[in-house]
């Protein structure tokens, strides 16, 4: 039976560390502050944004909320970002995605000052991640690494298989695993013989957005399985991309959904806010 990696506990630990460091900064007159921008009525986004604001409060980080109507134009949003970019009180800017269809997400991401890009979506920060330069770490991928490391597993020399090649998870987590000296294979919907590739893996990160992407027959007994998925099954129950009930019977360790990767994204966002405040001080 696999060890269940408790993302809630590990994220609490990190938020506690952030809180303590924030208190130290405040004693030195530095008050970390995050601007959170939400456009439109996406109900999942509203939940995420609320959770981010709550985490700020728990960590002693100030948050300023900008909730804009669905009818907001691209020009209006870009103007707000420009204002936040030059506001010295604000250290981090988070624009919750997805944006309404009439707004070009790429343009919006490019408009955010790289120094305040706590999501690590700006090409300057993405580039730094790939070249080993200085920049923010992307939240979900960095959270995945913390889950692995704080559970006592070393990545050096390990066969790491990432399923999914998104800009938010698949590609950046592959780069972080490589930085930690893993031997990384990136799989996707066109990969031939996925089960054979997965069976080699010491560490598997699954981020496809598809239920049951990874099943018991695809993992070896010593595998560490990280499930980034967030789906609803036929009964409306929250579930990941991994067949959790069966894979946990075989693997060495596994993250649950909910309570695995999810809470880590926000914890790492808090860490990035702190980094932003320190860099700007
Ligand atoms: N939408 C889904 N995940 C994220 C995230 O990590 N950051 C932002 N800004 N939007 C998202």
mmCIF file of C-alpha atoms and ligand atoms in Angstrom:
data_model
loop_
_atom_site.group_PDB
_atom_site.id
_atom_site.type_symbol
_atom_site.label_atom_id
_atom_site.label_comp_id
_atom_site.label_asym_id
_atom_site.label_seq_id
_atom_site.Cartn_x
_atom_site.Cartn_y
_atom_site.Cartn_z
ATOM 1 C CA UNK A 1 0.000 0.000 0.000
ATOM 2 C CA UNK A 2 1.395 3.385 -1.026
ATOM 3 C CA UNK A 3 2.353 6.154 1.345
ATOM 4 C CA UNK A 4 -0.200 8.945 0.861
ATOM 5 C CA UNK A 5 1.612 12.261 0.362
ATOM 6 C CA UNK A 6 -0.312 14.863 2.375
ATOM 7 C CA UNK A 7 -0.300 18.074 0.338
ATOM 8 C CA UNK A 8 -2.457 19.866 2.872
ATOM 9 C CA UNK A 9 0.040 19.251 5.684
ATOM 10 C CA UNK A 10 3.074 20.142 3.548
ATOM 11 C CA UNK A 11 1.395 23.314 2.254
ATOM 12 C CA UNK A 12 0.534 24.344 5.844
ATOM 13 C CA UNK A 13 4.176 23.860 6.786
ATOM 14 C CA UNK A 14 5.288 26.126 3.904
ATOM 15 C CA UNK A 15 2.647 28.773 4.672
ATOM 16 C CA UNK A 16 3.825 28.782 8.298
ATOM 17 C CA UNK A 17 7.409 29.377 7.082
ATOM 18 C CA UNK A 18 6.168 32.204 4.845
ATOM 19 C CA UNK A 19 4.226 33.734 7.752
ATOM 20 C CA UNK A 20 7.306 33.736 9.973
ATOM 21 C CA UNK A 21 9.440 35.300 7.249
ATOM 22 C CA UNK A 22 6.750 37.894 6.483
ATOM 23 C CA UNK A 23 6.726 38.922 10.157
ATOM 24 C CA UNK A 24 10.492 39.417 9.989
ATOM 25 C CA UNK A 25 10.174 41.553 6.849
ATOM 26 C CA UNK A 26 7.448 43.644 8.444
ATOM 27 C CA UNK A 27 9.774 44.393 11.373
ATOM 28 C CA UNK A 28 12.121 45.857 8.751
ATOM 29 C CA UNK A 29 9.374 47.958 7.199
ATOM 30 C CA UNK A 30 8.653 45.668 4.234
ATOM 31 C CA UNK A 31 4.975 44.803 3.778
ATOM 32 C CA UNK A 32 4.438 42.168 1.053
ATOM 33 C CA UNK A 33 1.337 42.837 -1.041
ATOM 34 C CA UNK A 34 -0.337 40.874 -3.848
ATOM 35 C CA UNK A 35 -2.824 42.282 -6.377
ATOM 36 C CA UNK A 36 -5.370 39.670 -7.435
ATOM 37 C CA UNK A 37 -7.263 40.350 -10.668
ATOM 38 C CA UNK A 38 -10.359 38.417 -11.684
ATOM 39 C CA UNK A 39 -12.319 39.190 -14.844
ATOM 40 C CA UNK A 40 -15.799 37.760 -15.375
ATOM 41 C CA UNK A 41 -17.967 35.157 -13.720
ATOM 42 C CA UNK A 42 -16.078 31.838 -13.991
ATOM 43 C CA UNK A 43 -17.208 30.054 -10.803
ATOM 44 C CA UNK A 44 -14.090 27.871 -10.471
ATOM 45 C CA UNK A 45 -11.899 30.978 -10.838
ATOM 46 C CA UNK A 46 -13.872 32.712 -8.087
ATOM 47 C CA UNK A 47 -13.148 29.812 -5.731
ATOM 48 C CA UNK A 48 -9.422 29.828 -6.635
ATOM 49 C CA UNK A 49 -9.155 33.590 -6.185
ATOM 50 C CA UNK A 50 -10.893 33.450 -2.806
ATOM 51 C CA UNK A 51 -8.537 30.704 -1.672
ATOM 52 C CA UNK A 52 -5.561 32.805 -2.756
ATOM 53 C CA UNK A 53 -6.840 35.817 -0.826
ATOM 54 C CA UNK A 54 -7.441 33.655 2.266
ATOM 55 C CA UNK A 55 -3.902 32.244 2.033
ATOM 56 C CA UNK A 56 -2.501 35.792 1.876
ATOM 57 C CA UNK A 57 -4.375 36.651 5.041
ATOM 58 C CA UNK A 58 -3.102 33.508 6.800
ATOM 59 C CA UNK A 59 0.491 34.398 5.839
ATOM 60 C CA UNK A 60 0.262 38.062 6.808
ATOM 61 C CA UNK A 61 0.538 39.149 3.157
ATOM 62 C CA UNK A 62 -1.759 42.016 2.136
ATOM 63 C CA UNK A 63 -3.990 41.364 -0.876
ATOM 64 C CA UNK A 64 -5.785 43.869 -3.073
ATOM 65 C CA UNK A 65 -8.687 42.485 -5.014
ATOM 66 C CA UNK A 66 -9.776 43.702 -8.479
ATOM 67 C CA UNK A 67 -12.969 41.956 -9.561
ATOM 68 C CA UNK A 68 -13.907 43.229 -12.998
ATOM 69 C CA UNK A 69 -17.079 42.553 -15.005
ATOM 70 C CA UNK A 70 -17.169 40.131 -17.956
ATOM 71 C CA UNK A 71 -17.589 43.153 -20.258
ATOM 72 C CA UNK A 72 -14.171 44.600 -19.319
ATOM 73 C CA UNK A 73 -12.237 45.393 -22.507
ATOM 74 C CA UNK A 74 -8.689 44.244 -23.173
ATOM 75 C CA UNK A 75 -7.563 47.895 -23.144
ATOM 76 C CA UNK A 76 -9.133 48.453 -19.722
ATOM 77 C CA UNK A 77 -7.424 45.374 -18.290
ATOM 78 C CA UNK A 78 -4.056 46.371 -19.779
ATOM 79 C CA UNK A 79 -4.473 49.838 -18.294
ATOM 80 C CA UNK A 80 -5.120 48.357 -14.826
ATOM 81 C CA UNK A 81 -2.024 46.132 -15.137
ATOM 82 C CA UNK A 82 0.049 49.154 -16.093
ATOM 83 C CA UNK A 83 -1.168 50.942 -12.970
ATOM 84 C CA UNK A 84 -0.314 47.930 -10.781
ATOM 85 C CA UNK A 85 3.109 47.609 -12.450
ATOM 86 C CA UNK A 86 4.160 51.091 -11.328
ATOM 87 C CA UNK A 87 2.499 50.981 -7.884
ATOM 88 C CA UNK A 88 5.373 50.594 -5.400
ATOM 89 C CA UNK A 89 3.073 49.181 -2.702
ATOM 90 C CA UNK A 90 2.258 46.169 -4.866
ATOM 91 C CA UNK A 91 4.875 43.411 -5.118
ATOM 92 C CA UNK A 92 3.005 40.721 -7.023
ATOM 93 C CA UNK A 93 0.317 40.727 -9.729
ATOM 94 C CA UNK A 94 -1.874 37.702 -10.325
ATOM 95 C CA UNK A 95 -4.363 37.715 -13.189
ATOM 96 C CA UNK A 96 -6.562 34.651 -12.800
ATOM 97 C CA UNK A 97 -6.877 32.580 -15.993
ATOM 98 C CA UNK A 98 -8.849 31.822 -18.089
ATOM 99 C CA UNK A 99 -9.838 35.304 -19.236
ATOM 100 C CA UNK A 100 -13.041 35.998 -21.203
ATOM 101 C CA UNK A 101 -12.673 35.067 -24.883
ATOM 102 C CA UNK A 102 -12.477 38.659 -26.173
ATOM 103 C CA UNK A 103 -9.261 39.263 -24.184
ATOM 104 C CA UNK A 104 -5.901 38.025 -25.523
ATOM 105 C CA UNK A 105 -4.248 36.140 -22.650
ATOM 106 C CA UNK A 106 -0.779 36.334 -24.201
ATOM 107 C CA UNK A 107 -0.977 40.137 -24.416
ATOM 108 C CA UNK A 108 -2.068 40.318 -20.779
ATOM 109 C CA UNK A 109 0.732 38.055 -19.556
ATOM 110 C CA UNK A 110 3.276 40.102 -21.539
ATOM 111 C CA UNK A 111 1.959 43.296 -19.931
ATOM 112 C CA UNK A 112 2.729 42.126 -16.377
ATOM 113 C CA UNK A 113 6.079 43.383 -15.149
ATOM 114 C CA UNK A 114 8.376 40.297 -14.906
ATOM 115 C CA UNK A 115 9.464 41.501 -11.444
ATOM 116 C CA UNK A 116 5.833 41.172 -10.256
ATOM 117 C CA UNK A 117 4.943 38.044 -12.244
ATOM 118 C CA UNK A 118 4.419 35.727 -9.243
ATOM 119 C CA UNK A 119 2.703 33.111 -11.465
ATOM 120 C CA UNK A 120 5.879 32.808 -13.584
ATOM 121 C CA UNK A 121 3.886 33.091 -16.818
ATOM 122 C CA UNK A 122 5.875 35.932 -18.453
ATOM 123 C CA UNK A 123 8.306 34.712 -21.165
ATOM 124 C CA UNK A 124 11.202 36.399 -19.340
ATOM 125 C CA UNK A 125 10.597 34.231 -16.262
ATOM 126 C CA UNK A 126 9.838 31.141 -18.355
ATOM 127 C CA UNK A 127 13.101 31.766 -20.231
ATOM 128 C CA UNK A 128 15.035 32.156 -16.969
ATOM 129 C CA UNK A 129 13.632 28.836 -15.792
ATOM 130 C CA UNK A 130 14.984 27.155 -18.933
ATOM 131 C CA UNK A 131 18.402 28.824 -18.921
ATOM 132 C CA UNK A 132 19.021 28.658 -15.172
ATOM 133 C CA UNK A 133 18.691 32.427 -14.741
ATOM 134 C CA UNK A 134 17.148 34.381 -11.888
ATOM 135 C CA UNK A 135 13.344 34.452 -11.835
ATOM 136 C CA UNK A 136 10.235 33.154 -10.100
ATOM 137 C CA UNK A 137 9.468 29.444 -10.006
ATOM 138 C CA UNK A 138 6.090 28.424 -11.467
ATOM 139 C CA UNK A 139 3.735 27.644 -8.574
ATOM 140 C CA UNK A 140 2.279 24.212 -9.361
ATOM 141 C CA UNK A 141 5.572 22.740 -10.680
ATOM 142 C CA UNK A 142 7.528 24.135 -7.711
ATOM 143 C CA UNK A 143 4.847 22.721 -5.401
ATOM 144 C CA UNK A 144 5.273 19.275 -6.973
ATOM 145 C CA UNK A 145 9.014 19.374 -6.268
ATOM 146 C CA UNK A 146 8.385 20.352 -2.649
ATOM 147 C CA UNK A 147 5.965 17.416 -2.265
ATOM 148 C CA UNK A 148 8.609 14.995 -3.526
ATOM 149 C CA UNK A 149 11.524 16.451 -1.564
ATOM 150 C CA UNK A 150 9.690 17.030 1.722
ATOM 151 C CA UNK A 151 8.441 13.426 1.573
ATOM 152 C CA UNK A 152 12.098 12.402 1.691
ATOM 153 C CA UNK A 153 12.664 11.399 -1.940
ATOM 154 C CA UNK A 154 15.735 12.387 -3.947
ATOM 155 C CA UNK A 155 15.313 13.183 -7.649
ATOM 156 C CA UNK A 156 18.957 12.871 -8.757
ATOM 157 C CA UNK A 157 19.385 10.157 -11.377
ATOM 158 C CA UNK A 158 15.733 9.063 -11.195
ATOM 159 C CA UNK A 159 13.642 8.177 -14.255
ATOM 160 C CA UNK A 160 11.000 10.910 -14.278
ATOM 161 C CA UNK A 161 8.022 10.612 -16.615
ATOM 162 C CA UNK A 162 5.736 13.613 -17.094
ATOM 163 C CA UNK A 163 2.421 12.997 -18.859
ATOM 164 C CA UNK A 164 1.112 16.238 -20.356
ATOM 165 C CA UNK A 165 2.924 19.113 -22.067
ATOM 166 C CA UNK A 166 1.012 22.227 -20.978
ATOM 167 C CA UNK A 167 2.765 25.547 -20.440
ATOM 168 C CA UNK A 168 1.455 25.745 -16.867
ATOM 169 C CA UNK A 169 2.451 22.258 -15.653
ATOM 170 C CA UNK A 170 3.934 19.680 -18.070
ATOM 171 C CA UNK A 171 6.722 21.738 -19.626
ATOM 172 C CA UNK A 172 7.857 23.669 -16.505
ATOM 173 C CA UNK A 173 7.741 20.652 -14.155
ATOM 174 C CA UNK A 174 9.919 18.750 -16.656
ATOM 175 C CA UNK A 175 12.454 21.564 -16.518
ATOM 176 C CA UNK A 176 12.465 21.594 -12.694
ATOM 177 C CA UNK A 177 12.931 17.810 -12.537
ATOM 178 C CA UNK A 178 15.826 18.161 -14.988
ATOM 179 C CA UNK A 179 17.356 20.900 -12.811
ATOM 180 C CA UNK A 180 17.212 18.399 -9.937
ATOM 181 C CA UNK A 181 19.201 15.957 -12.095
ATOM 182 C CA UNK A 182 16.300 13.680 -13.006
ATOM 183 C CA UNK A 183 16.267 11.835 -16.344
ATOM 184 C CA UNK A 184 13.104 13.290 -17.802
ATOM 185 C CA UNK A 185 10.715 11.938 -20.443
ATOM 186 C CA UNK A 186 7.752 14.083 -21.523
ATOM 187 C CA UNK A 187 4.748 12.107 -22.782
ATOM 188 C CA UNK A 188 1.572 13.396 -24.436
ATOM 189 C CA UNK A 189 -1.482 12.340 -26.400
ATOM 190 C CA UNK A 190 0.629 11.179 -29.370
ATOM 191 C CA UNK A 191 3.114 9.144 -27.304
ATOM 192 C CA UNK A 192 3.381 5.556 -28.504
ATOM 193 C CA UNK A 193 3.277 2.839 -25.884
ATOM 194 C CA UNK A 194 2.659 5.067 -22.857
ATOM 195 C CA UNK A 195 2.352 2.087 -20.441
ATOM 196 C CA UNK A 196 5.858 0.890 -21.339
ATOM 197 C CA UNK A 197 7.349 4.354 -20.790
ATOM 198 C CA UNK A 198 5.537 4.748 -17.455
ATOM 199 C CA UNK A 199 6.621 1.327 -16.202
ATOM 200 C CA UNK A 200 10.243 2.547 -16.251
ATOM 201 C CA UNK A 201 9.448 5.569 -14.118
ATOM 202 C CA UNK A 202 10.648 6.145 -10.561
ATOM 203 C CA UNK A 203 8.654 9.389 -10.486
ATOM 204 C CA UNK A 204 5.488 9.980 -12.564
ATOM 205 C CA UNK A 205 3.755 13.355 -12.825
ATOM 206 C CA UNK A 206 0.320 13.140 -14.449
ATOM 207 C CA UNK A 207 -1.178 16.370 -15.807
ATOM 208 C CA UNK A 208 -3.517 15.555 -18.669
ATOM 209 C CA UNK A 209 -6.923 16.594 -17.323
ATOM 210 C CA UNK A 210 -8.242 13.121 -18.175
ATOM 211 C CA UNK A 211 -9.608 10.651 -15.634
ATOM 212 C CA UNK A 212 -7.729 7.314 -15.419
ATOM 213 C CA UNK A 213 -4.764 8.444 -17.543
ATOM 214 C CA UNK A 214 -2.567 6.333 -15.244
ATOM 215 C CA UNK A 215 -3.679 2.872 -14.153
ATOM 216 C CA UNK A 216 -2.169 0.181 -11.895
ATOM 217 C CA UNK A 217 -0.694 -1.840 -14.778
ATOM 218 C CA UNK A 218 1.361 1.229 -15.824
ATOM 219 C CA UNK A 219 3.358 1.690 -12.594
ATOM 220 C CA UNK A 220 6.128 -0.241 -10.928
ATOM 221 C CA UNK A 221 6.097 -0.935 -7.204
ATOM 222 C CA UNK A 222 8.728 1.670 -6.286
ATOM 223 C CA UNK A 223 7.028 4.495 -8.239
ATOM 224 C CA UNK A 224 6.187 7.883 -6.742
ATOM 225 C CA UNK A 225 2.985 9.132 -8.375
ATOM 226 C CA UNK A 226 2.045 12.821 -8.473
ATOM 227 C CA UNK A 227 -1.489 13.568 -9.688
ATOM 228 C CA UNK A 228 -2.082 17.117 -10.929
ATOM 229 C CA UNK A 229 -5.576 16.413 -12.274
ATOM 230 C CA UNK A 230 -8.736 18.061 -11.017
ATOM 231 C CA UNK A 231 -11.778 16.417 -12.604
ATOM 232 C CA UNK A 232 -15.309 15.437 -11.661
ATOM 233 C CA UNK A 233 -16.339 11.823 -12.193
ATOM 234 C CA UNK A 234 -19.835 10.619 -13.211
ATOM 235 C CA UNK A 235 -21.017 10.896 -9.603
ATOM 236 C CA UNK A 236 -19.817 14.501 -9.452
ATOM 237 C CA UNK A 237 -16.982 13.587 -7.089
ATOM 238 C CA UNK A 238 -13.639 15.395 -7.360
ATOM 239 C CA UNK A 239 -10.915 13.147 -8.786
ATOM 240 C CA UNK A 240 -7.503 13.369 -10.424
ATOM 241 C CA UNK A 241 -5.970 11.908 -13.588
ATOM 242 C CA UNK A 242 -4.797 8.750 -11.774
ATOM 243 C CA UNK A 243 -6.867 5.677 -10.929
ATOM 244 C CA UNK A 244 -6.079 6.388 -7.262
ATOM 245 C CA UNK A 245 -7.833 3.449 -5.570
ATOM 246 C CA UNK A 246 -5.957 0.856 -7.643
ATOM 247 C CA UNK A 247 -2.610 2.611 -8.157
ATOM 248 C CA UNK A 248 -2.270 3.187 -4.390
ATOM 249 C CA UNK A 249 -2.351 -0.611 -3.897
ATOM 250 C CA UNK A 250 0.879 -0.912 -5.864
ATOM 251 C CA UNK A 251 2.976 2.276 -5.918
ATOM 252 C CA UNK A 252 5.480 3.443 -3.280
ATOM 253 C CA UNK A 253 3.837 6.849 -2.773
ATOM 254 C CA UNK A 254 0.948 8.798 -4.264
ATOM 255 C CA UNK A 255 -0.767 12.178 -3.933
ATOM 256 C CA UNK A 256 -4.543 12.216 -3.376
ATOM 257 C CA UNK A 257 -7.082 14.485 -5.104
ATOM 258 C CA UNK A 258 -8.159 16.619 -3.369
ATOM 259 C CA UNK A 259 -5.426 17.271 -0.801
ATOM 260 C CA UNK A 260 -2.323 16.618 -2.889
ATOM 261 C CA UNK A 261 -0.940 19.047 -5.458
ATOM 262 C CA UNK A 262 -3.855 21.536 -5.204
ATOM 263 C CA UNK A 263 -2.941 23.149 -1.859
ATOM 264 C CA UNK A 264 0.722 23.368 -2.924
ATOM 265 C CA UNK A 265 0.059 25.794 -5.786
ATOM 266 C CA UNK A 266 -1.182 28.453 -3.379
ATOM 267 C CA UNK A 267 1.593 27.820 -0.844
ATOM 268 C CA UNK A 268 4.200 28.383 -3.569
ATOM 269 C CA UNK A 269 2.371 31.508 -4.721
ATOM 270 C CA UNK A 270 2.778 32.867 -1.196
ATOM 271 C CA UNK A 271 6.503 32.068 -1.349
ATOM 272 C CA UNK A 272 6.766 33.941 -4.657
ATOM 273 C CA UNK A 273 5.021 36.989 -3.149
ATOM 274 C CA UNK A 274 7.611 37.021 -0.412
ATOM 275 C CA UNK A 275 10.443 36.700 -2.954
ATOM 276 C CA UNK A 276 8.940 39.571 -4.965
ATOM 277 C CA UNK A 277 8.763 41.798 -1.894
ATOM 278 C CA UNK A 278 12.345 40.994 -0.905
ATOM 279 C CA UNK A 279 13.667 41.571 -4.445
ATOM 280 C CA UNK A 280 11.894 44.919 -4.711
ATOM 281 C CA UNK A 281 12.969 46.180 -1.266
HETATM 282 N N1 LIG B 1 -5.761 29.317 -13.702
HETATM 283 C C1 LIG B 1 -5.520 28.003 -13.417
HETATM 284 N N2 LIG B 1 -4.373 27.891 -12.717
HETATM 285 C C2 LIG B 1 -3.894 29.135 -12.563
HETATM 286 C C3 LIG B 1 -2.747 29.655 -11.909
HETATM 287 O O1 LIG B 1 -1.903 28.955 -11.344
HETATM 288 N N3 LIG B 1 -2.617 31.008 -11.960
HETATM 289 C C4 LIG B 1 -3.494 31.819 -12.595
HETATM 290 N N4 LIG B 1 -3.269 33.118 -12.613
HETATM 291 N N5 LIG B 1 -4.564 31.357 -13.202
HETATM 292 C C5 LIG B 1 -4.764 30.023 -13.175
#
